[in-house]
Amino acid sequence: SAVISQKPSRDICQRGTSLTIQCQVDSQVTMMFWYRQQPGQSLTLIATANQGSEATYESGFVIDKFPISRPNLTFSTLTVSNMSPEDSSIYLCSLQAGGLVSEQFFGPGTRLTVL
Amino acid sequence: AQKVTQAQTEISVVEKEDVTLDCVYETRDTTYYLFWYKQPPSGELVFLIRRNSFDEQNEISGRYSWNFQKSTSSFNFTITASQVVDSAVYFCALSEARTSGTYKYIFGTGTRLKVLA
Protein backbone atom coordinates (compact mmCIF):
# COMPACT_ATOMS: atom_id res chain seq x y z
CA SER A 1 0.00 0.00 0.00
CA ALA A 2 1.01 3.64 -0.48
CA VAL A 3 3.13 5.42 2.09
CA ILE A 4 1.53 8.61 3.37
CA SER A 5 3.41 11.28 5.26
CA GLN A 6 2.15 14.42 6.93
CA LYS A 7 3.95 17.54 8.07
CA PRO A 8 4.03 18.79 10.71
CA SER A 9 3.31 15.88 13.01
CA ARG A 10 2.22 18.29 15.70
CA ASP A 11 2.13 21.99 16.36
CA ILE A 12 1.08 24.47 19.00
CA CYS A 13 -0.31 27.67 17.54
CA GLN A 14 -1.65 30.96 18.75
CA ARG A 15 -5.23 32.02 18.29
CA GLY A 16 -5.81 33.96 15.08
CA THR A 17 -2.93 32.45 13.15
CA SER A 18 -3.05 29.90 10.31
CA LEU A 19 -1.33 26.57 9.83
CA THR A 20 -0.79 24.66 6.61
CA ILE A 21 -0.59 20.88 6.83
CA GLN A 22 1.06 18.94 4.06
CA CYS A 23 0.20 15.44 2.91
CA GLN A 24 2.58 13.57 0.61
CA VAL A 25 1.94 10.17 -0.95
CA ASP A 26 4.61 8.04 -2.57
CA SER A 27 2.42 7.09 -5.52
CA GLN A 28 -0.25 8.75 -7.62
CA VAL A 29 -3.75 8.52 -6.22
CA THR A 30 -6.99 9.83 -7.58
CA MET A 31 -8.88 10.51 -4.41
CA MET A 32 -7.51 12.20 -1.32
CA PHE A 33 -9.46 13.33 1.70
CA TRP A 34 -9.01 15.46 4.80
CA TYR A 35 -10.55 14.50 8.13
CA ARG A 36 -10.71 16.07 11.56
CA GLN A 37 -10.68 14.09 14.77
CA GLN A 38 -11.46 16.21 17.80
CA PRO A 39 -10.12 14.99 21.15
CA GLY A 40 -11.68 11.66 22.06
CA GLN A 41 -14.06 11.86 19.13
CA SER A 42 -14.68 10.10 15.86
CA LEU A 43 -13.47 11.13 12.43
CA THR A 44 -15.34 13.79 10.51
CA LEU A 45 -14.74 14.35 6.82
CA ILE A 46 -13.78 17.94 6.05
CA ALA A 47 -13.45 17.74 2.28
CA THR A 48 -12.41 15.74 -0.73
CA ALA A 49 -9.27 17.15 -2.33
CA ASN A 50 -9.76 17.11 -6.09
CA GLN A 51 -6.74 17.27 -8.35
CA GLY A 52 -6.84 20.31 -10.59
CA SER A 53 -10.09 21.68 -9.26
CA GLU A 54 -11.63 23.10 -6.11
CA ALA A 55 -12.10 20.80 -3.14
CA THR A 56 -15.55 19.47 -2.29
CA TYR A 57 -16.48 20.49 1.25
CA GLU A 58 -18.81 18.73 3.65
CA SER A 59 -21.61 20.45 5.45
CA GLY A 60 -20.23 22.63 8.22
CA PHE A 61 -16.86 23.21 6.58
CA VAL A 62 -16.06 26.14 4.30
CA ILE A 63 -13.22 27.02 1.99
CA ASP A 64 -12.40 30.28 3.77
CA LYS A 65 -11.70 28.41 6.98
CA PHE A 66 -10.11 25.29 5.49
CA PRO A 67 -8.57 26.08 2.10
CA ILE A 68 -7.23 22.99 0.37
CA SER A 69 -4.82 22.62 -2.49
CA ARG A 70 -4.19 19.56 -4.65
CA PRO A 71 -1.62 20.56 -7.25
CA ASN A 72 -0.88 16.98 -8.38
CA LEU A 73 -1.78 13.35 -7.72
CA THR A 74 0.73 12.87 -4.90
CA PHE A 75 0.36 15.99 -2.77
CA SER A 76 -2.25 18.03 -0.95
CA THR A 77 -2.34 20.74 1.69
CA LEU A 78 -4.96 21.76 4.21
CA THR A 79 -4.79 25.17 5.84
CA VAL A 80 -6.56 25.86 9.11
CA SER A 81 -7.18 29.60 9.02
CA ASN A 82 -7.73 32.13 11.77
CA MET A 83 -7.47 29.42 14.38
CA SER A 84 -9.33 29.28 17.67
CA PRO A 85 -9.00 26.76 20.51
CA GLU A 86 -11.98 24.87 19.03
CA ASP A 87 -9.75 23.95 16.09
CA SER A 88 -7.54 21.87 18.36
CA SER A 89 -7.78 18.44 16.78
CA ILE A 90 -5.93 15.77 14.91
CA TYR A 91 -6.08 16.41 11.17
CA LEU A 92 -5.67 13.38 8.93
CA CYS A 93 -5.30 12.98 5.23
CA SER A 94 -6.33 9.77 3.57
CA LEU A 95 -6.37 8.20 0.17
CA GLN A 96 -8.61 5.70 -1.49
CA ALA A 97 -6.84 2.48 -2.34
CA GLY A 98 -8.52 1.66 -5.62
CA GLY A 99 -12.13 1.80 -6.72
CA LEU A 100 -14.88 4.10 -5.57
CA VAL A 101 -15.59 2.11 -2.40
CA SER A 102 -12.22 0.67 -1.64
CA GLU A 103 -10.70 1.04 1.78
CA GLN A 104 -9.07 4.30 2.74
CA PHE A 105 -5.57 4.50 4.11
CA PHE A 106 -4.67 7.25 6.51
CA GLY A 107 -1.64 9.37 7.15
CA PRO A 108 -0.13 9.58 10.64
CA GLY A 109 -2.06 12.75 11.43
CA THR A 110 -1.16 16.25 12.55
CA ARG A 111 -1.94 17.01 16.17
CA LEU A 112 -2.84 20.69 16.45
CA THR A 113 -3.21 22.59 19.68
CA VAL A 114 -4.47 26.17 19.55
CA LEU A 115 -3.86 28.34 22.60
CA ALA B 1 -29.51 9.31 7.01
CA GLN B 2 -26.60 6.92 7.31
CA LYS B 3 -25.49 6.21 10.81
CA VAL B 4 -23.02 3.98 12.61
CA THR B 5 -23.51 3.20 16.28
CA GLN B 6 -20.83 1.75 18.49
CA ALA B 7 -22.63 1.60 21.79
CA GLN B 8 -19.63 0.37 23.78
CA THR B 9 -17.56 3.40 24.67
CA GLU B 10 -14.88 1.49 26.52
CA ILE B 11 -14.23 -2.18 27.25
CA SER B 12 -11.61 -3.64 29.57
CA VAL B 13 -10.61 -7.28 29.43
CA VAL B 14 -7.84 -9.36 30.86
CA GLU B 15 -5.30 -10.78 28.47
CA LYS B 16 -6.37 -14.01 26.75
CA GLU B 17 -10.04 -13.23 27.11
CA ASP B 18 -12.21 -13.04 24.00
CA VAL B 19 -13.91 -9.72 23.32
CA THR B 20 -16.59 -8.62 20.86
CA LEU B 21 -16.95 -5.07 19.65
CA ASP B 22 -20.42 -4.19 18.43
CA CYS B 23 -21.30 -2.12 15.38
CA VAL B 24 -24.85 -1.35 14.28
CA TYR B 25 -25.57 0.68 11.19
CA GLU B 26 -28.41 2.40 9.38
CA THR B 27 -28.40 2.96 5.65
CA ARG B 28 -30.77 3.72 2.82
CA ASP B 29 -28.38 2.29 0.21
CA THR B 30 -29.06 -1.15 -1.23
CA THR B 31 -25.37 -1.68 -1.86
CA TYR B 32 -22.98 -0.55 0.80
CA TYR B 33 -19.66 -1.33 2.39
CA LEU B 34 -18.57 -1.69 5.98
CA PHE B 35 -15.11 -1.23 7.43
CA TRP B 36 -13.20 -1.65 10.65
CA TYR B 37 -10.17 0.41 11.60
CA LYS B 38 -7.83 0.24 14.57
CA GLN B 39 -6.28 3.34 16.13
CA PRO B 40 -3.52 2.38 18.59
CA PRO B 41 -2.12 4.90 21.07
CA SER B 42 0.33 6.09 18.42
CA GLY B 43 -2.68 7.61 16.65
CA GLU B 44 -2.33 6.14 13.18
CA LEU B 45 -5.45 4.53 11.75
CA VAL B 46 -4.93 0.98 10.56
CA PHE B 47 -7.33 -0.61 8.08
CA LEU B 48 -8.56 -4.04 9.21
CA ILE B 49 -11.35 -5.18 6.91
CA ARG B 50 -13.83 -4.18 4.22
CA ARG B 51 -17.08 -6.06 3.68
CA ASN B 52 -19.71 -5.46 1.03
CA SER B 53 -23.41 -5.84 1.65
CA PHE B 54 -23.76 -8.82 -0.68
CA ASP B 55 -21.31 -10.95 1.23
CA GLU B 56 -22.65 -12.17 4.56
CA GLN B 57 -20.02 -14.78 5.03
CA ASN B 58 -18.13 -14.42 8.27
CA GLU B 59 -14.46 -13.73 7.96
CA ILE B 60 -11.57 -14.85 10.10
CA SER B 61 -8.05 -13.50 10.04
CA GLY B 62 -5.86 -14.97 12.73
CA ARG B 63 -7.30 -13.94 16.10
CA TYR B 64 -9.74 -11.54 14.43
CA SER B 65 -13.17 -12.48 13.16
CA TRP B 66 -16.10 -10.50 11.84
CA ASN B 67 -19.78 -11.35 11.94
CA PHE B 68 -21.93 -9.51 9.39
CA GLN B 69 -25.69 -9.88 9.87
CA LYS B 70 -27.77 -7.92 7.42
CA SER B 71 -31.00 -8.88 9.18
CA THR B 72 -29.91 -7.01 12.30
CA SER B 73 -27.76 -4.39 10.51
CA SER B 74 -24.75 -5.39 12.53
CA PHE B 75 -21.09 -5.94 11.75
CA ASN B 76 -19.46 -7.14 14.94
CA PHE B 77 -15.77 -7.71 15.50
CA THR B 78 -14.36 -10.39 17.79
CA ILE B 79 -10.82 -10.66 19.05
CA THR B 80 -9.97 -14.11 20.35
CA ALA B 81 -7.36 -14.55 23.07
CA SER B 82 -6.79 -10.83 23.38
CA GLN B 83 -3.31 -9.43 23.87
CA VAL B 84 -2.04 -6.18 25.35
CA VAL B 85 -1.08 -5.03 21.84
CA ASP B 86 -4.77 -5.11 20.93
CA SER B 87 -5.34 -2.12 23.19
CA ALA B 88 -6.61 0.62 20.88
CA VAL B 89 -9.67 2.49 19.75
CA TYR B 90 -11.60 0.57 17.12
CA PHE B 91 -13.79 2.35 14.60
CA CYS B 92 -16.53 0.89 12.46
CA ALA B 93 -17.37 2.77 9.24
CA LEU B 94 -20.06 2.67 6.56
CA SER B 95 -20.05 3.89 2.98
CA GLU B 96 -22.67 6.43 1.92
CA ALA B 97 -23.44 6.79 -1.77
CA ARG B 98 -23.73 10.30 -3.12
CA THR B 99 -25.61 11.63 -6.11
CA SER B 100 -22.25 12.46 -7.70
CA GLY B 101 -21.48 8.75 -7.87
CA THR B 102 -18.78 9.00 -5.25
CA TYR B 103 -18.91 7.70 -1.69
CA LYS B 104 -18.44 9.19 1.73
CA TYR B 105 -17.48 7.15 4.76
CA ILE B 106 -19.35 7.56 8.00
CA PHE B 107 -17.41 6.58 11.11
CA GLY B 108 -18.82 5.42 14.40
CA THR B 109 -17.72 7.00 17.64
CA GLY B 110 -15.29 4.21 18.36
CA THR B 111 -14.80 1.67 21.14
CA ARG B 112 -11.73 1.96 23.34
CA LEU B 113 -10.43 -1.50 24.18
CA LYS B 114 -8.06 -1.93 27.09
CA VAL B 115 -6.40 -5.30 27.45
CA LEU B 116 -4.85 -5.75 30.87
CA ALA B 117 -1.86 -7.99 31.45
PDB file of C-alpha atoms in Angstrom:
ATOM      1  CA  SER A   1       0.000   0.000   0.000  1.00  0.00           C
ATOM      2  CA  ALA A   2       1.008   3.636  -0.481  1.00  0.00           C
ATOM      3  CA  VAL A   3       3.130   5.419   2.095  1.00  0.00           C
ATOM      4  CA  ILE A   4       1.526   8.611   3.368  1.00  0.00           C
ATOM      5  CA  SER A   5       3.412  11.282   5.264  1.00  0.00           C
ATOM      6  CA  GLN A   6       2.148  14.424   6.928  1.00  0.00           C
ATOM      7  CA  LYS A   7       3.950  17.542   8.067  1.00  0.00           C
ATOM      8  CA  PRO A   8       4.034  18.793  10.709  1.00  0.00           C
ATOM      9  CA  SER A   9       3.306  15.879  13.011  1.00  0.00           C
ATOM     10  CA  ARG A  10       2.223  18.292  15.702  1.00  0.00           C
ATOM     11  CA  ASP A  11       2.126  21.993  16.364  1.00  0.00           C
ATOM     12  CA  ILE A  12       1.077  24.472  18.999  1.00  0.00           C
ATOM     13  CA  CYS A  13      -0.311  27.675  17.536  1.00  0.00           C
ATOM     14  CA  GLN A  14      -1.647  30.957  18.751  1.00  0.00           C
ATOM     15  CA  ARG A  15      -5.227  32.019  18.292  1.00  0.00           C
ATOM     16  CA  GLY A  16      -5.805  33.960  15.078  1.00  0.00           C
ATOM     17  CA  THR A  17      -2.930  32.450  13.150  1.00  0.00           C
ATOM     18  CA  SER A  18      -3.049  29.902  10.308  1.00  0.00           C
ATOM     19  CA  LEU A  19      -1.325  26.570   9.831  1.00  0.00           C
ATOM     20  CA  THR A  20      -0.786  24.661   6.608  1.00  0.00           C
ATOM     21  CA  ILE A  21      -0.586  20.882   6.829  1.00  0.00           C
ATOM     22  CA  GLN A  22       1.064  18.944   4.059  1.00  0.00           C
ATOM     23  CA  CYS A  23       0.197  15.438   2.908  1.00  0.00           C
ATOM     24  CA  GLN A  24       2.577  13.567   0.610  1.00  0.00           C
ATOM     25  CA  VAL A  25       1.936  10.168  -0.954  1.00  0.00           C
ATOM     26  CA  ASP A  26       4.611   8.039  -2.566  1.00  0.00           C
ATOM     27  CA  SER A  27       2.419   7.091  -5.520  1.00  0.00           C
ATOM     28  CA  GLN A  28      -0.247   8.746  -7.624  1.00  0.00           C
ATOM     29  CA  VAL A  29      -3.752   8.523  -6.216  1.00  0.00           C
ATOM     30  CA  THR A  30      -6.994   9.828  -7.583  1.00  0.00           C
ATOM     31  CA  MET A  31      -8.881  10.508  -4.410  1.00  0.00           C
ATOM     32  CA  MET A  32      -7.511  12.199  -1.321  1.00  0.00           C
ATOM     33  CA  PHE A  33      -9.459  13.325   1.699  1.00  0.00           C
ATOM     34  CA  TRP A  34      -9.014  15.463   4.801  1.00  0.00           C
ATOM     35  CA  TYR A  35     -10.552  14.497   8.133  1.00  0.00           C
ATOM     36  CA  ARG A  36     -10.708  16.068  11.556  1.00  0.00           C
ATOM     37  CA  GLN A  37     -10.681  14.094  14.771  1.00  0.00           C
ATOM     38  CA  GLN A  38     -11.459  16.213  17.803  1.00  0.00           C
ATOM     39  CA  PRO A  39     -10.117  14.995  21.149  1.00  0.00           C
ATOM     40  CA  GLY A  40     -11.679  11.661  22.063  1.00  0.00           C
ATOM     41  CA  GLN A  41     -14.064  11.857  19.134  1.00  0.00           C
ATOM     42  CA  SER A  42     -14.675  10.101  15.861  1.00  0.00           C
ATOM     43  CA  LEU A  43     -13.468  11.133  12.433  1.00  0.00           C
ATOM     44  CA  THR A  44     -15.337  13.791  10.513  1.00  0.00           C
ATOM     45  CA  LEU A  45     -14.738  14.353   6.817  1.00  0.00           C
ATOM     46  CA  ILE A  46     -13.782  17.943   6.050  1.00  0.00           C
ATOM     47  CA  ALA A  47     -13.449  17.737   2.281  1.00  0.00           C
ATOM     48  CA  THR A  48     -12.406  15.743  -0.732  1.00  0.00           C
ATOM     49  CA  ALA A  49      -9.266  17.153  -2.333  1.00  0.00           C
ATOM     50  CA  ASN A  50      -9.759  17.106  -6.095  1.00  0.00           C
ATOM     51  CA  GLN A  51      -6.739  17.270  -8.354  1.00  0.00           C
ATOM     52  CA  GLY A  52      -6.839  20.308 -10.587  1.00  0.00           C
ATOM     53  CA  SER A  53     -10.092  21.676  -9.255  1.00  0.00           C
ATOM     54  CA  GLU A  54     -11.627  23.099  -6.112  1.00  0.00           C
ATOM     55  CA  ALA A  55     -12.097  20.803  -3.138  1.00  0.00           C
ATOM     56  CA  THR A  56     -15.546  19.467  -2.292  1.00  0.00           C
ATOM     57  CA  TYR A  57     -16.479  20.492   1.247  1.00  0.00           C
ATOM     58  CA  GLU A  58     -18.807  18.727   3.650  1.00  0.00           C
ATOM     59  CA  SER A  59     -21.607  20.453   5.447  1.00  0.00           C
ATOM     60  CA  GLY A  60     -20.234  22.627   8.220  1.00  0.00           C
ATOM     61  CA  PHE A  61     -16.857  23.210   6.581  1.00  0.00           C
ATOM     62  CA  VAL A  62     -16.060  26.142   4.301  1.00  0.00           C
ATOM     63  CA  ILE A  63     -13.222  27.022   1.994  1.00  0.00           C
ATOM     64  CA  ASP A  64     -12.400  30.275   3.766  1.00  0.00           C
ATOM     65  CA  LYS A  65     -11.698  28.406   6.984  1.00  0.00           C
ATOM     66  CA  PHE A  66     -10.107  25.288   5.495  1.00  0.00           C
ATOM     67  CA  PRO A  67      -8.574  26.083   2.105  1.00  0.00           C
ATOM     68  CA  ILE A  68      -7.233  22.987   0.372  1.00  0.00           C
ATOM     69  CA  SER A  69      -4.819  22.618  -2.492  1.00  0.00           C
ATOM     70  CA  ARG A  70      -4.186  19.559  -4.653  1.00  0.00           C
ATOM     71  CA  PRO A  71      -1.622  20.557  -7.255  1.00  0.00           C
ATOM     72  CA  ASN A  72      -0.880  16.985  -8.382  1.00  0.00           C
ATOM     73  CA  LEU A  73      -1.776  13.353  -7.721  1.00  0.00           C
ATOM     74  CA  THR A  74       0.732  12.871  -4.902  1.00  0.00           C
ATOM     75  CA  PHE A  75       0.360  15.987  -2.773  1.00  0.00           C
ATOM     76  CA  SER A  76      -2.253  18.033  -0.949  1.00  0.00           C
ATOM     77  CA  THR A  77      -2.345  20.743   1.689  1.00  0.00           C
ATOM     78  CA  LEU A  78      -4.958  21.762   4.213  1.00  0.00           C
ATOM     79  CA  THR A  79      -4.790  25.170   5.843  1.00  0.00           C
ATOM     80  CA  VAL A  80      -6.559  25.859   9.110  1.00  0.00           C
ATOM     81  CA  SER A  81      -7.183  29.604   9.017  1.00  0.00           C
ATOM     82  CA  ASN A  82      -7.734  32.133  11.766  1.00  0.00           C
ATOM     83  CA  MET A  83      -7.474  29.419  14.375  1.00  0.00           C
ATOM     84  CA  SER A  84      -9.330  29.282  17.665  1.00  0.00           C
ATOM     85  CA  PRO A  85      -8.997  26.763  20.509  1.00  0.00           C
ATOM     86  CA  GLU A  86     -11.980  24.874  19.035  1.00  0.00           C
ATOM     87  CA  ASP A  87      -9.754  23.949  16.091  1.00  0.00           C
ATOM     88  CA  SER A  88      -7.536  21.873  18.362  1.00  0.00           C
ATOM     89  CA  SER A  89      -7.781  18.437  16.783  1.00  0.00           C
ATOM     90  CA  ILE A  90      -5.927  15.774  14.911  1.00  0.00           C
ATOM     91  CA  TYR A  91      -6.077  16.409  11.165  1.00  0.00           C
ATOM     92  CA  LEU A  92      -5.666  13.378   8.935  1.00  0.00           C
ATOM     93  CA  CYS A  93      -5.295  12.980   5.227  1.00  0.00           C
ATOM     94  CA  SER A  94      -6.331   9.769   3.573  1.00  0.00           C
ATOM     95  CA  LEU A  95      -6.366   8.203   0.167  1.00  0.00           C
ATOM     96  CA  GLN A  96      -8.610   5.699  -1.486  1.00  0.00           C
ATOM     97  CA  ALA A  97      -6.838   2.478  -2.339  1.00  0.00           C
ATOM     98  CA  GLY A  98      -8.521   1.660  -5.624  1.00  0.00           C
ATOM     99  CA  GLY A  99     -12.126   1.798  -6.721  1.00  0.00           C
ATOM    100  CA  LEU A 100     -14.877   4.097  -5.566  1.00  0.00           C
ATOM    101  CA  VAL A 101     -15.586   2.113  -2.399  1.00  0.00           C
ATOM    102  CA  SER A 102     -12.217   0.665  -1.635  1.00  0.00           C
ATOM    103  CA  GLU A 103     -10.701   1.038   1.778  1.00  0.00           C
ATOM    104  CA  GLN A 104      -9.068   4.302   2.742  1.00  0.00           C
ATOM    105  CA  PHE A 105      -5.570   4.505   4.109  1.00  0.00           C
ATOM    106  CA  PHE A 106      -4.672   7.252   6.509  1.00  0.00           C
ATOM    107  CA  GLY A 107      -1.643   9.368   7.150  1.00  0.00           C
ATOM    108  CA  PRO A 108      -0.134   9.576  10.636  1.00  0.00           C
ATOM    109  CA  GLY A 109      -2.063  12.747  11.427  1.00  0.00           C
ATOM    110  CA  THR A 110      -1.162  16.247  12.550  1.00  0.00           C
ATOM    111  CA  ARG A 111      -1.936  17.007  16.173  1.00  0.00           C
ATOM    112  CA  LEU A 112      -2.841  20.687  16.446  1.00  0.00           C
ATOM    113  CA  THR A 113      -3.212  22.590  19.684  1.00  0.00           C
ATOM    114  CA  VAL A 114      -4.468  26.165  19.554  1.00  0.00           C
ATOM    115  CA  LEU A 115      -3.857  28.338  22.597  1.00  0.00           C
TER     116      LEU A 115
ATOM    117  CA  ALA B   1     -29.511   9.309   7.009  1.00  0.00           C
ATOM    118  CA  GLN B   2     -26.602   6.921   7.309  1.00  0.00           C
ATOM    119  CA  LYS B   3     -25.495   6.213  10.810  1.00  0.00           C
ATOM    120  CA  VAL B   4     -23.015   3.981  12.608  1.00  0.00           C
ATOM    121  CA  THR B   5     -23.509   3.198  16.276  1.00  0.00           C
ATOM    122  CA  GLN B   6     -20.831   1.749  18.491  1.00  0.00           C
ATOM    123  CA  ALA B   7     -22.631   1.602  21.793  1.00  0.00           C
ATOM    124  CA  GLN B   8     -19.634   0.374  23.780  1.00  0.00           C
ATOM    125  CA  THR B   9     -17.556   3.395  24.673  1.00  0.00           C
ATOM    126  CA  GLU B  10     -14.884   1.487  26.519  1.00  0.00           C
ATOM    127  CA  ILE B  11     -14.229  -2.181  27.251  1.00  0.00           C
ATOM    128  CA  SER B  12     -11.609  -3.637  29.566  1.00  0.00           C
ATOM    129  CA  VAL B  13     -10.613  -7.278  29.428  1.00  0.00           C
ATOM    130  CA  VAL B  14      -7.840  -9.365  30.865  1.00  0.00           C
ATOM    131  CA  GLU B  15      -5.301 -10.781  28.473  1.00  0.00           C
ATOM    132  CA  LYS B  16      -6.367 -14.014  26.746  1.00  0.00           C
ATOM    133  CA  GLU B  17     -10.045 -13.232  27.110  1.00  0.00           C
ATOM    134  CA  ASP B  18     -12.207 -13.038  23.999  1.00  0.00           C
ATOM    135  CA  VAL B  19     -13.910  -9.723  23.320  1.00  0.00           C
ATOM    136  CA  THR B  20     -16.586  -8.622  20.856  1.00  0.00           C
ATOM    137  CA  LEU B  21     -16.950  -5.070  19.648  1.00  0.00           C
ATOM    138  CA  ASP B  22     -20.420  -4.186  18.426  1.00  0.00           C
ATOM    139  CA  CYS B  23     -21.296  -2.117  15.381  1.00  0.00           C
ATOM    140  CA  VAL B  24     -24.848  -1.355  14.277  1.00  0.00           C
ATOM    141  CA  TYR B  25     -25.568   0.680  11.188  1.00  0.00           C
ATOM    142  CA  GLU B  26     -28.413   2.396   9.379  1.00  0.00           C
ATOM    143  CA  THR B  27     -28.398   2.963   5.651  1.00  0.00           C
ATOM    144  CA  ARG B  28     -30.770   3.717   2.817  1.00  0.00           C
ATOM    145  CA  ASP B  29     -28.378   2.286   0.215  1.00  0.00           C
ATOM    146  CA  THR B  30     -29.055  -1.154  -1.227  1.00  0.00           C
ATOM    147  CA  THR B  31     -25.373  -1.684  -1.859  1.00  0.00           C
ATOM    148  CA  TYR B  32     -22.978  -0.550   0.800  1.00  0.00           C
ATOM    149  CA  TYR B  33     -19.656  -1.333   2.385  1.00  0.00           C
ATOM    150  CA  LEU B  34     -18.568  -1.689   5.976  1.00  0.00           C
ATOM    151  CA  PHE B  35     -15.110  -1.230   7.428  1.00  0.00           C
ATOM    152  CA  TRP B  36     -13.203  -1.654  10.652  1.00  0.00           C
ATOM    153  CA  TYR B  37     -10.172   0.409  11.605  1.00  0.00           C
ATOM    154  CA  LYS B  38      -7.828   0.244  14.573  1.00  0.00           C
ATOM    155  CA  GLN B  39      -6.283   3.342  16.135  1.00  0.00           C
ATOM    156  CA  PRO B  40      -3.520   2.379  18.590  1.00  0.00           C
ATOM    157  CA  PRO B  41      -2.117   4.903  21.067  1.00  0.00           C
ATOM    158  CA  SER B  42       0.332   6.085  18.419  1.00  0.00           C
ATOM    159  CA  GLY B  43      -2.676   7.607  16.650  1.00  0.00           C
ATOM    160  CA  GLU B  44      -2.334   6.144  13.176  1.00  0.00           C
ATOM    161  CA  LEU B  45      -5.448   4.526  11.749  1.00  0.00           C
ATOM    162  CA  VAL B  46      -4.934   0.976  10.558  1.00  0.00           C
ATOM    163  CA  PHE B  47      -7.332  -0.607   8.076  1.00  0.00           C
ATOM    164  CA  LEU B  48      -8.565  -4.040   9.211  1.00  0.00           C
ATOM    165  CA  ILE B  49     -11.350  -5.176   6.913  1.00  0.00           C
ATOM    166  CA  ARG B  50     -13.833  -4.183   4.225  1.00  0.00           C
ATOM    167  CA  ARG B  51     -17.077  -6.065   3.682  1.00  0.00           C
ATOM    168  CA  ASN B  52     -19.711  -5.460   1.026  1.00  0.00           C
ATOM    169  CA  SER B  53     -23.407  -5.842   1.652  1.00  0.00           C
ATOM    170  CA  PHE B  54     -23.758  -8.817  -0.683  1.00  0.00           C
ATOM    171  CA  ASP B  55     -21.313 -10.954   1.226  1.00  0.00           C
ATOM    172  CA  GLU B  56     -22.648 -12.166   4.556  1.00  0.00           C
ATOM    173  CA  GLN B  57     -20.025 -14.783   5.031  1.00  0.00           C
ATOM    174  CA  ASN B  58     -18.132 -14.420   8.271  1.00  0.00           C
ATOM    175  CA  GLU B  59     -14.465 -13.725   7.960  1.00  0.00           C
ATOM    176  CA  ILE B  60     -11.572 -14.849  10.097  1.00  0.00           C
ATOM    177  CA  SER B  61      -8.052 -13.496  10.039  1.00  0.00           C
ATOM    178  CA  GLY B  62      -5.858 -14.968  12.726  1.00  0.00           C
ATOM    179  CA  ARG B  63      -7.303 -13.944  16.095  1.00  0.00           C
ATOM    180  CA  TYR B  64      -9.742 -11.535  14.433  1.00  0.00           C
ATOM    181  CA  SER B  65     -13.168 -12.477  13.164  1.00  0.00           C
ATOM    182  CA  TRP B  66     -16.096 -10.500  11.845  1.00  0.00           C
ATOM    183  CA  ASN B  67     -19.781 -11.354  11.935  1.00  0.00           C
ATOM    184  CA  PHE B  68     -21.931  -9.514   9.392  1.00  0.00           C
ATOM    185  CA  GLN B  69     -25.685  -9.882   9.868  1.00  0.00           C
ATOM    186  CA  LYS B  70     -27.772  -7.919   7.417  1.00  0.00           C
ATOM    187  CA  SER B  71     -31.001  -8.879   9.180  1.00  0.00           C
ATOM    188  CA  THR B  72     -29.909  -7.011  12.296  1.00  0.00           C
ATOM    189  CA  SER B  73     -27.761  -4.392  10.506  1.00  0.00           C
ATOM    190  CA  SER B  74     -24.748  -5.385  12.527  1.00  0.00           C
ATOM    191  CA  PHE B  75     -21.090  -5.945  11.746  1.00  0.00           C
ATOM    192  CA  ASN B  76     -19.455  -7.140  14.938  1.00  0.00           C
ATOM    193  CA  PHE B  77     -15.765  -7.708  15.500  1.00  0.00           C
ATOM    194  CA  THR B  78     -14.361 -10.387  17.794  1.00  0.00           C
ATOM    195  CA  ILE B  79     -10.817 -10.663  19.054  1.00  0.00           C
ATOM    196  CA  THR B  80      -9.967 -14.110  20.353  1.00  0.00           C
ATOM    197  CA  ALA B  81      -7.359 -14.552  23.067  1.00  0.00           C
ATOM    198  CA  SER B  82      -6.794 -10.827  23.379  1.00  0.00           C
ATOM    199  CA  GLN B  83      -3.313  -9.426  23.865  1.00  0.00           C
ATOM    200  CA  VAL B  84      -2.041  -6.182  25.349  1.00  0.00           C
ATOM    201  CA  VAL B  85      -1.085  -5.026  21.843  1.00  0.00           C
ATOM    202  CA  ASP B  86      -4.768  -5.109  20.925  1.00  0.00           C
ATOM    203  CA  SER B  87      -5.343  -2.119  23.185  1.00  0.00           C
ATOM    204  CA  ALA B  88      -6.610   0.622  20.882  1.00  0.00           C
ATOM    205  CA  VAL B  89      -9.670   2.491  19.751  1.00  0.00           C
ATOM    206  CA  TYR B  90     -11.597   0.569  17.118  1.00  0.00           C
ATOM    207  CA  PHE B  91     -13.788   2.347  14.598  1.00  0.00           C
ATOM    208  CA  CYS B  92     -16.528   0.885  12.457  1.00  0.00           C
ATOM    209  CA  ALA B  93     -17.366   2.773   9.241  1.00  0.00           C
ATOM    210  CA  LEU B  94     -20.058   2.674   6.563  1.00  0.00           C
ATOM    211  CA  SER B  95     -20.053   3.891   2.978  1.00  0.00           C
ATOM    212  CA  GLU B  96     -22.666   6.433   1.922  1.00  0.00           C
ATOM    213  CA  ALA B  97     -23.444   6.788  -1.768  1.00  0.00           C
ATOM    214  CA  ARG B  98     -23.731  10.295  -3.123  1.00  0.00           C
ATOM    215  CA  THR B  99     -25.610  11.630  -6.107  1.00  0.00           C
ATOM    216  CA  SER B 100     -22.253  12.457  -7.704  1.00  0.00           C
ATOM    217  CA  GLY B 101     -21.481   8.751  -7.870  1.00  0.00           C
ATOM    218  CA  THR B 102     -18.777   8.999  -5.245  1.00  0.00           C
ATOM    219  CA  TYR B 103     -18.912   7.698  -1.687  1.00  0.00           C
ATOM    220  CA  LYS B 104     -18.440   9.192   1.733  1.00  0.00           C
ATOM    221  CA  TYR B 105     -17.477   7.145   4.756  1.00  0.00           C
ATOM    222  CA  ILE B 106     -19.353   7.558   8.005  1.00  0.00           C
ATOM    223  CA  PHE B 107     -17.413   6.585  11.106  1.00  0.00           C
ATOM    224  CA  GLY B 108     -18.817   5.423  14.402  1.00  0.00           C
ATOM    225  CA  THR B 109     -17.720   7.005  17.645  1.00  0.00           C
ATOM    226  CA  GLY B 110     -15.286   4.208  18.357  1.00  0.00           C
ATOM    227  CA  THR B 111     -14.795   1.669  21.140  1.00  0.00           C
ATOM    228  CA  ARG B 112     -11.734   1.956  23.342  1.00  0.00           C
ATOM    229  CA  LEU B 113     -10.426  -1.503  24.177  1.00  0.00           C
ATOM    230  CA  LYS B 114      -8.062  -1.935  27.085  1.00  0.00           C
ATOM    231  CA  VAL B 115      -6.404  -5.300  27.451  1.00  0.00           C
ATOM    232  CA  LEU B 116      -4.847  -5.747  30.870  1.00  0.00           C
ATOM    233  CA  ALA B 117      -1.859  -7.990  31.451  1.00  0.00           C
TER     234      ALA B 117
END
